[in-house]
Structure formats: C-alpha cells, structure tokens
PDB file of C-alpha atoms in Angstrom:
ATOM      1  CA  MET A1444     164.549  88.479 105.002  1.00  0.00           C
ATOM      2  CA  LYS A1445     162.377  87.686 102.047  1.00  0.00           C
ATOM      3  CA  THR A1446     159.772  89.576 100.025  1.00  0.00           C
ATOM      4  CA  ILE A1447     156.595  87.746  99.065  1.00  0.00           C
ATOM      5  CA  GLU A1448     154.361  89.293  96.433  1.00  0.00           C
ATOM      6  CA  THR A1449     150.690  89.030  97.393  1.00  0.00           C
ATOM      7  CA  GLN A1450     147.614  88.871  95.189  1.00  0.00           C
ATOM      8  CA  GLU A1451     146.092  92.146  93.966  1.00  0.00           C
ATOM      9  CA  ALA A1452     143.685  93.664  96.485  1.00  0.00           C
ATOM     10  CA  GLU A1453     141.452  96.729  96.669  1.00  0.00           C
ATOM     11  CA  VAL A1454     142.442  97.847 100.148  1.00  0.00           C
ATOM     12  CA  GLY A1455     145.705  95.971 100.574  1.00  0.00           C
ATOM     13  CA  THR A1456     146.849  92.861 102.310  1.00  0.00           C
ATOM     14  CA  PHE A1457     146.027  92.273 105.972  1.00  0.00           C
ATOM     15  CA  ASN A1458     145.793  89.632 108.691  1.00  0.00           C
ATOM     16  CA  LEU A1459     149.297  88.260 108.032  1.00  0.00           C
ATOM     17  CA  LYS A1460     150.034  85.112 110.020  1.00  0.00           C
ATOM     18  CA  TRP A1461     152.490  82.234 109.997  1.00  0.00           C
ATOM     19  CA  SER A1462     151.052  78.778 109.475  1.00  0.00           C
ATOM     20  CA  PRO A1463     151.488  76.486 112.503  1.00  0.00           C
ATOM     21  CA  ASP A1464     154.228  74.539 110.710  1.00  0.00           C
ATOM     22  CA  GLY A1465     156.080  77.747 109.759  1.00  0.00           C
ATOM     23  CA  GLN A1466     156.079  76.841 106.050  1.00  0.00           C
ATOM     24  CA  TYR A1467     153.563  79.465 104.864  1.00  0.00           C
ATOM     25  CA  VAL A1468     152.726  83.110 105.325  1.00  0.00           C
ATOM     26  CA  VAL A1469     148.955  83.375 105.325  1.00  0.00           C
ATOM     27  CA  TYR A1470     147.164  86.592 104.371  1.00  0.00           C
ATOM     28  CA  THR A1471     143.762  88.006 103.506  1.00  0.00           C
ATOM     29  CA  ILE A1472     142.800  90.365 100.691  1.00  0.00           C
ATOM     30  CA  GLN A1473     139.502  91.965  99.689  1.00  0.00           C
ATOM     31  CA  VAL A1474     138.331  91.904  96.064  1.00  0.00           C
ATOM     32  CA  ASP A1475     134.893  93.188  95.037  1.00  0.00           C
ATOM     33  CA  GLY A1476     133.750  93.134  98.668  1.00  0.00           C
ATOM     34  CA  ILE A1477     134.713  89.461  99.125  1.00  0.00           C
ATOM     35  CA  TYR A1478     137.500  88.350 101.440  1.00  0.00           C
ATOM     36  CA  ARG A1479     139.987  85.883  99.974  1.00  0.00           C
ATOM     37  CA  ASN A1480     142.516  83.965 102.038  1.00  0.00           C
ATOM     38  CA  PHE A1481     145.846  82.726 100.676  1.00  0.00           C
ATOM     39  CA  ALA A1482     148.818  80.728 101.936  1.00  0.00           C
ATOM     40  CA  ALA A1483     152.152  81.705 100.383  1.00  0.00           C
ATOM     41  CA  PRO A1484     154.901  79.068 100.680  1.00  0.00           C
ATOM     42  CA  ILE A1485     158.049  80.635 102.130  1.00  0.00           C
ATOM     43  CA  ASN A1486     160.191  78.554  99.732  1.00  0.00           C
ATOM     44  CA  GLY A1487     158.381  79.972  96.692  1.00  0.00           C
ATOM     45  CA  GLY A1488     155.679  78.577  94.486  1.00  0.00           C
ATOM     46  CA  PRO A1489     152.054  79.428  93.792  1.00  0.00           C
ATOM     47  CA  HIS A1490     149.884  80.805  96.565  1.00  0.00           C
ATOM     48  CA  LYS A1491     147.122  78.461  97.674  1.00  0.00           C
ATOM     49  CA  GLU A1492     143.664  79.903  98.249  1.00  0.00           C
ATOM     50  CA  PHE A1493     141.708  78.418 101.141  1.00  0.00           C
ATOM     51  CA  LEU A1494     138.460  79.125 103.037  1.00  0.00           C
ATOM     52  CA  ASP A1495     136.833  79.819  99.685  1.00  0.00           C
ATOM     53  CA  GLU A1496     133.666  77.782 100.139  1.00  0.00           C
ATOM     54  CA  HIS A1497     130.647  79.596  98.658  1.00  0.00           C
ATOM     55  CA  GLU A1498     133.069  82.207  97.281  1.00  0.00           C
ATOM     56  CA  LYS A1499     133.390  83.927 100.652  1.00  0.00           C
ATOM     57  CA  GLY A1500     136.526  84.002 102.721  1.00  0.00           C
ATOM     58  CA  VAL A1501     137.058  85.024 106.304  1.00  0.00           C
ATOM     59  CA  TRP A1502     138.096  88.525 107.339  1.00  0.00           C
ATOM     60  CA  LEU A1503     139.850  87.541 110.566  1.00  0.00           C
ATOM     61  CA  PHE A1504     140.891  84.029 111.425  1.00  0.00           C
ATOM     62  CA  ASP A1505     143.397  82.303 113.635  1.00  0.00           C
ATOM     63  CA  TRP A1506     144.899  78.851 113.912  1.00  0.00           C
ATOM     64  CA  THR A1507     144.022  76.343 116.575  1.00  0.00           C
ATOM     65  CA  ARG A1508     145.947  73.321 117.740  1.00  0.00           C
ATOM     66  CA  THR A1509     144.224  69.966 117.550  1.00  0.00           C
ATOM     67  CA  ASP A1510     146.619  68.256 119.947  1.00  0.00           C
ATOM     68  CA  VAL A1511     145.226  70.147 122.937  1.00  0.00           C
ATOM     69  CA  ALA A1512     142.720  68.203 125.028  1.00  0.00           C
ATOM     70  CA  TYR A1513     140.038  70.031 126.957  1.00  0.00           C
ATOM     71  CA  ALA A1514     138.605  68.462 130.091  1.00  0.00           C
ATOM     72  CA  VAL A1515     134.879  67.844 130.282  1.00  0.00           C
ATOM     73  CA  GLU A1516     134.910  68.427 134.033  1.00  0.00           C
ATOM     74  CA  PRO A1517     136.208  71.825 135.128  1.00  0.00           C
ATOM     75  CA  THR A1518     139.724  71.809 136.506  1.00  0.00           C
ATOM     76  CA  ASN A1519     139.101  74.967 138.505  1.00  0.00           C
ATOM     77  CA  ARG A1520     137.064  74.004 141.571  1.00  0.00           C
ATOM     78  CA  LEU A1521     135.418  77.437 141.663  1.00  0.00           C
ATOM     79  CA  THR A1522     133.549  76.499 138.473  1.00  0.00           C
ATOM     80  CA  THR A1523     130.232  74.629 138.558  1.00  0.00           C
ATOM     81  CA  LEU A1524     128.743  72.868 135.574  1.00  0.00           C
ATOM     82  CA  TRP A1525     125.274  74.018 134.507  1.00  0.00           C
ATOM     83  CA  GLY A1526     124.009  70.416 134.610  1.00  0.00           C
ATOM     84  CA  LYS A1527     124.973  70.109 138.287  1.00  0.00           C
ATOM     85  CA  LEU A1528     123.062  73.292 139.117  1.00  0.00           C
ATOM     86  CA  LYS A1529     119.955  71.940 137.368  1.00  0.00           C
ATOM     87  CA  GLN A1530     120.241  68.632 139.258  1.00  0.00           C
ATOM     88  CA  GLN A1531     120.171  70.509 142.581  1.00  0.00           C
ATOM     89  CA  ASP A1532     116.748  71.921 141.698  1.00  0.00           C
ATOM     90  CA  LEU A1533     115.340  68.387 141.244  1.00  0.00           C
ATOM     91  CA  LYS A1534     116.052  67.383 144.849  1.00  0.00           C
TER      92      LYS A1534
END
C-alpha cells in the first residue's frame, strides 16, 4: 500500500487509472472549470501533466492498446459492409 498526494482540486480527484505499463497512477482534477490530467509515478517523483493542449484536459479517458489489429473485412459473417450493400444497388 502506498499513499500518493494529488494536485489541489476544487471538487477532488477522480478517474483514477493505472497506466498500461503499471508504472503510473493517472488521475484527473478540476481547477477553475478546466480538467487537468496527471500521471503520478508509483516510485515517487513529480507528477507529469498530459492532455493539456489548449489548456483543456479530458474529463473521462481510457487507454487503448496499439498492438491490437482490427480486420478491415468483418470476421462475423452476419455483418455486411456498407460498400457491399451500395454495390448491390448498381447491378
């Protein structure tokens, strides 16, 4: 167990998540109506602010994995691509 002090917030800290590599606890705070997102290293050190482009953070976010490949063609045969439906109308 470990306690991590978060940045000061008006309404508290929310949206706690682990980073995909398990090295950070990520959280969101709200200050002056603007959401700010921080990553706190579990081994200590300064918190890193991210998603701060244009001085606006994200209220809710989640991680995605980039090593997952998605098929262009549907794998479920009950699914029909929109382009195939449009091609049927041309016949």
